[in-house]
């Protein structure tokens, strides 16, 4: 049976810091649907590769790692966040660092790694439905999704959000450094030859700059349940 016959999908794409993770989790809870944090898959492969001492420029080794890594999502007891288990280890905090983000961006351009993760991502499509959060969910992974959203926000706003998130975790970061990294990543993600970052055809584009979380959640929810 094709995946499309199994369950409806809401794709939520957008650049780093646009609020995709938080919004996707809240909308999935509201709908009672499964959640796929696709960005975490790339971060998880980068993390697993580092744990194994693999050089990210070693395409064959990174691809093997992507094919064998075991990744699971688990809601925290209070449902305030999604925990990510990589090969049995809760790597949630490690995967939030900019180092993990840079590793994810570096391996995301390797076609064989993307292919290994495509099958894994398609496997998340189960009833009653799936909220898929990422950069190419609506364009590449679930082009047949019935509902598509593209979240965006100014680079300065996204850097501020990321700064607060990482500071709350006790990590040492600078706002200027984060904004530089975010702008460099935007450029890299938008110009890469494989699955560049852009709104999917028919996607509802929502600029979340200065918008409270509950307003964004309501706007996204309305895409699925008008």
CSV table of C-alpha atoms in Angstrom, one decimal:
chain,number,residue,atom,x,y,z
A,1,UNK,CA,0.0,0.0,0.0
A,2,UNK,CA,1.5,3.4,-0.9
A,3,UNK,CA,2.3,5.8,1.9
A,4,UNK,CA,-0.2,8.3,0.5
A,5,UNK,CA,-3.1,5.9,1.2
A,6,UNK,CA,-2.1,5.5,4.8
A,7,UNK,CA,-2.4,8.9,6.5
A,8,UNK,CA,-2.7,12.7,5.9
A,9,UNK,CA,0.4,14.8,6.3
A,10,UNK,CA,0.9,18.4,7.3
A,11,UNK,CA,4.4,19.6,6.2
A,12,UNK,CA,6.0,22.6,8.1
A,13,UNK,CA,9.1,23.8,6.4
A,14,UNK,CA,11.3,26.9,7.1
A,15,UNK,CA,14.7,28.1,8.0
A,16,UNK,CA,16.5,27.6,11.3
A,17,UNK,CA,14.9,29.4,14.2
A,18,UNK,CA,11.6,30.1,12.5
A,19,UNK,CA,9.8,28.2,15.2
A,20,UNK,CA,9.1,25.0,13.3
A,21,UNK,CA,10.0,22.7,16.2
A,22,UNK,CA,7.8,24.3,18.8
A,23,UNK,CA,4.9,24.9,16.4
A,24,UNK,CA,5.0,21.4,14.9
A,25,UNK,CA,5.0,19.8,18.4
A,26,UNK,CA,2.1,21.9,19.6
A,27,UNK,CA,0.1,21.4,16.3
A,28,UNK,CA,0.7,17.6,16.4
A,29,UNK,CA,-0.5,17.5,20.0
A,30,UNK,CA,-3.6,19.5,19.1
A,31,UNK,CA,-4.4,17.2,16.1
A,32,UNK,CA,-3.4,14.0,17.9
A,33,UNK,CA,-1.0,13.2,15.1
A,34,UNK,CA,2.5,11.8,15.0
A,35,UNK,CA,5.5,14.1,14.8
A,36,UNK,CA,8.6,13.9,12.6
A,37,UNK,CA,11.4,16.4,13.3
A,38,UNK,CA,13.4,15.7,10.1
A,39,UNK,CA,16.2,18.2,11.0
A,40,UNK,CA,16.9,16.2,14.1
A,41,UNK,CA,17.5,13.1,11.9
A,42,UNK,CA,20.4,14.9,10.1
A,43,UNK,CA,21.7,16.3,13.5
A,44,UNK,CA,21.4,12.7,14.9
A,45,UNK,CA,23.5,11.3,12.0
A,46,UNK,CA,26.1,14.0,12.5
A,47,UNK,CA,26.1,13.2,16.2
A,48,UNK,CA,26.4,9.5,15.7
A,49,UNK,CA,29.2,10.0,13.2
A,50,UNK,CA,31.1,12.1,15.7
A,51,UNK,CA,30.6,9.5,18.4
A,52,UNK,CA,32.1,6.9,16.1
A,53,UNK,CA,35.0,9.3,15.2
A,54,UNK,CA,33.9,9.5,11.5
A,55,UNK,CA,35.2,12.5,9.5
A,56,UNK,CA,32.2,14.2,7.9
A,57,UNK,CA,34.0,14.5,4.6
A,58,UNK,CA,34.2,10.6,4.4
A,59,UNK,CA,31.1,10.2,2.3
A,60,UNK,CA,31.0,6.3,2.5
A,61,UNK,CA,31.4,6.2,6.3
A,62,UNK,CA,28.8,8.9,6.9
A,63,UNK,CA,26.4,7.1,4.5
A,64,UNK,CA,26.9,3.8,6.4
A,65,UNK,CA,26.2,5.6,9.6
A,66,UNK,CA,23.0,7.1,8.2
A,67,UNK,CA,21.9,3.6,7.1
A,68,UNK,CA,22.4,2.0,10.5
A,69,UNK,CA,21.7,4.7,13.1
A,70,UNK,CA,18.7,4.1,15.3
A,71,UNK,CA,16.6,7.3,16.0
A,72,UNK,CA,13.5,7.5,18.2
A,73,UNK,CA,11.4,10.5,19.3
A,74,UNK,CA,9.8,10.4,22.7
A,75,UNK,CA,7.7,13.1,24.4
A,76,UNK,CA,9.0,14.4,27.7
A,77,UNK,CA,6.8,13.5,30.7
A,78,UNK,CA,5.2,17.0,30.8
A,79,UNK,CA,4.9,17.1,27.0
A,80,UNK,CA,6.9,20.3,27.0
A,81,UNK,CA,9.5,19.0,24.5
A,82,UNK,CA,10.4,16.1,22.3
A,83,UNK,CA,13.3,13.9,23.4
A,84,UNK,CA,15.5,12.4,20.7
A,85,UNK,CA,17.2,9.1,21.3
A,86,UNK,CA,20.2,8.2,19.1
A,87,UNK,CA,21.4,4.6,19.4
A,88,UNK,CA,19.6,4.4,22.7
A,89,UNK,CA,21.2,7.6,24.2
A,90,UNK,CA,19.1,10.7,24.9
A,91,UNK,CA,21.0,13.2,22.8
A,92,UNK,CA,18.4,15.9,23.0
A,93,UNK,CA,20.6,18.7,24.4
A,94,UNK,CA,23.6,17.7,22.3
A,95,UNK,CA,21.5,18.0,19.1
A,96,UNK,CA,20.4,21.6,19.9
A,97,UNK,CA,24.0,23.0,19.7
A,98,UNK,CA,25.1,25.0,16.7
A,99,UNK,CA,27.9,22.4,16.3
A,100,UNK,CA,25.2,19.8,15.6
A,101,UNK,CA,23.4,22.2,13.3
A,102,UNK,CA,26.5,22.8,11.3
A,103,UNK,CA,27.2,19.0,11.0
A,104,UNK,CA,23.6,18.5,9.9
A,105,UNK,CA,23.9,21.2,7.2
A,106,UNK,CA,27.2,19.7,6.0
A,107,UNK,CA,25.9,16.1,5.6
A,108,UNK,CA,22.6,17.2,4.2
A,109,UNK,CA,24.3,17.9,0.9
A,110,UNK,CA,25.5,14.3,0.5
A,111,UNK,CA,22.9,12.6,-1.8
A,112,UNK,CA,23.5,9.1,-0.5
A,113,UNK,CA,22.9,10.3,3.1
A,114,UNK,CA,19.7,12.0,2.0
A,115,UNK,CA,18.5,8.8,0.3
A,116,UNK,CA,19.2,6.8,3.4
A,117,UNK,CA,17.1,9.2,5.4
A,118,UNK,CA,14.3,9.5,2.9
A,119,UNK,CA,13.1,5.9,3.6
A,120,UNK,CA,13.4,6.5,7.3
A,121,UNK,CA,11.2,9.7,7.0
A,122,UNK,CA,8.6,8.0,4.9
A,123,UNK,CA,8.3,5.4,7.6
A,124,UNK,CA,6.9,8.0,10.0
A,125,UNK,CA,3.8,8.4,8.0
A,126,UNK,CA,1.1,6.5,10.0
A,127,UNK,CA,-2.5,7.1,11.0
A,128,UNK,CA,-4.2,9.2,12.2
A,129,UNK,CA,-1.7,11.6,10.6
A,130,UNK,CA,1.7,13.1,10.6
A,131,UNK,CA,3.1,16.6,11.2
A,132,UNK,CA,6.5,16.7,9.4
A,133,UNK,CA,8.9,19.5,10.4
A,134,UNK,CA,11.9,20.3,8.2
A,135,UNK,CA,13.3,22.1,5.2
A,136,UNK,CA,12.2,19.9,2.3
A,137,UNK,CA,9.1,18.1,3.7
A,138,UNK,CA,6.7,19.7,1.3
A,139,UNK,CA,9.0,19.9,-1.7
A,140,UNK,CA,10.8,16.5,-1.6
A,141,UNK,CA,9.7,14.0,1.1
A,142,UNK,CA,5.9,14.5,1.1
A,143,UNK,CA,5.2,16.4,-2.1
A,144,UNK,CA,1.7,14.9,-2.1
A,145,UNK,CA,0.9,16.2,1.4
A,146,UNK,CA,-2.6,17.7,1.6
A,147,UNK,CA,-1.5,20.5,3.9
A,148,UNK,CA,1.7,22.6,3.5
A,149,UNK,CA,3.1,25.5,5.6
A,150,UNK,CA,6.3,27.5,5.3
A,151,UNK,CA,7.3,29.4,8.4
A,152,UNK,CA,9.8,32.2,8.2
A,153,UNK,CA,11.0,35.2,10.3
A,154,UNK,CA,13.8,37.8,10.1
A,155,UNK,CA,17.3,36.6,10.8
A,156,UNK,CA,17.7,38.9,13.8
A,157,UNK,CA,14.4,37.6,15.3
A,158,UNK,CA,15.5,34.0,14.7
A,159,UNK,CA,18.9,34.7,16.3
A,160,UNK,CA,17.2,36.2,19.4
A,161,UNK,CA,15.0,33.1,19.8
A,162,UNK,CA,17.9,30.7,19.4
A,163,UNK,CA,20.0,32.8,21.8
A,164,UNK,CA,17.3,32.6,24.5
A,165,UNK,CA,16.8,28.8,23.9
A,166,UNK,CA,20.5,28.1,24.2
A,167,UNK,CA,21.1,30.5,27.2
A,168,UNK,CA,18.2,28.7,29.0
A,169,UNK,CA,20.1,25.5,28.5
A,170,UNK,CA,23.1,27.1,30.1
A,171,UNK,CA,25.2,27.2,26.9
A,172,UNK,CA,27.7,30.0,26.2
A,173,UNK,CA,26.7,31.8,22.9
A,174,UNK,CA,26.7,35.3,21.5
A,175,UNK,CA,23.8,36.9,19.7
A,176,UNK,CA,26.1,38.3,16.9
A,177,UNK,CA,27.7,34.9,16.4
A,178,UNK,CA,24.4,33.2,16.2
A,179,UNK,CA,23.0,35.7,13.7
A,180,UNK,CA,26.1,35.2,11.5
A,181,UNK,CA,25.7,31.4,11.7
A,182,UNK,CA,22.0,31.6,10.8
A,183,UNK,CA,22.6,33.9,7.8
A,184,UNK,CA,25.4,31.7,6.6
A,185,UNK,CA,23.2,28.6,6.9
A,186,UNK,CA,20.3,30.3,5.1
A,187,UNK,CA,22.6,31.1,2.2
A,188,UNK,CA,24.0,27.5,2.2
A,189,UNK,CA,20.5,25.9,2.5
A,190,UNK,CA,18.9,28.1,-0.2
A,191,UNK,CA,21.7,27.7,-2.7
A,192,UNK,CA,22.5,24.0,-2.3
A,193,UNK,CA,21.9,21.9,-5.5
A,194,UNK,CA,20.0,19.1,-3.7
A,195,UNK,CA,16.6,20.1,-2.2
A,196,UNK,CA,17.2,23.8,-1.7
A,197,UNK,CA,15.2,25.6,1.0
A,198,UNK,CA,12.1,27.2,-0.5
A,199,UNK,CA,8.3,27.1,0.1
A,200,UNK,CA,6.6,24.1,-1.5
A,201,UNK,CA,4.1,24.8,-4.3
A,202,UNK,CA,0.8,25.7,-2.7
A,203,UNK,CA,2.3,26.2,0.8
A,204,UNK,CA,0.8,28.8,3.1
A,205,UNK,CA,3.7,31.1,4.0
A,206,UNK,CA,3.6,32.6,7.5
A,207,UNK,CA,6.0,35.2,8.7
A,208,UNK,CA,6.3,34.7,12.5
A,209,UNK,CA,8.4,37.8,13.2
A,210,UNK,CA,6.9,39.4,16.4
A,211,UNK,CA,4.0,36.9,16.4
A,212,UNK,CA,3.1,35.1,19.7
A,213,UNK,CA,3.3,31.3,19.6
A,214,UNK,CA,-0.4,30.7,20.2
A,215,UNK,CA,-1.3,32.9,17.1
A,216,UNK,CA,1.1,31.0,14.9
A,217,UNK,CA,-0.3,27.6,16.2
A,218,UNK,CA,-3.8,28.9,15.4
A,219,UNK,CA,-2.8,29.9,11.9
A,220,UNK,CA,-1.1,26.6,11.2
A,221,UNK,CA,-4.0,24.6,12.7
A,222,UNK,CA,-6.4,26.5,10.5
A,223,UNK,CA,-4.6,25.1,7.4
A,224,UNK,CA,-5.6,21.6,8.4
A,225,UNK,CA,-8.9,22.4,10.1
A,226,UNK,CA,-10.2,25.6,8.5
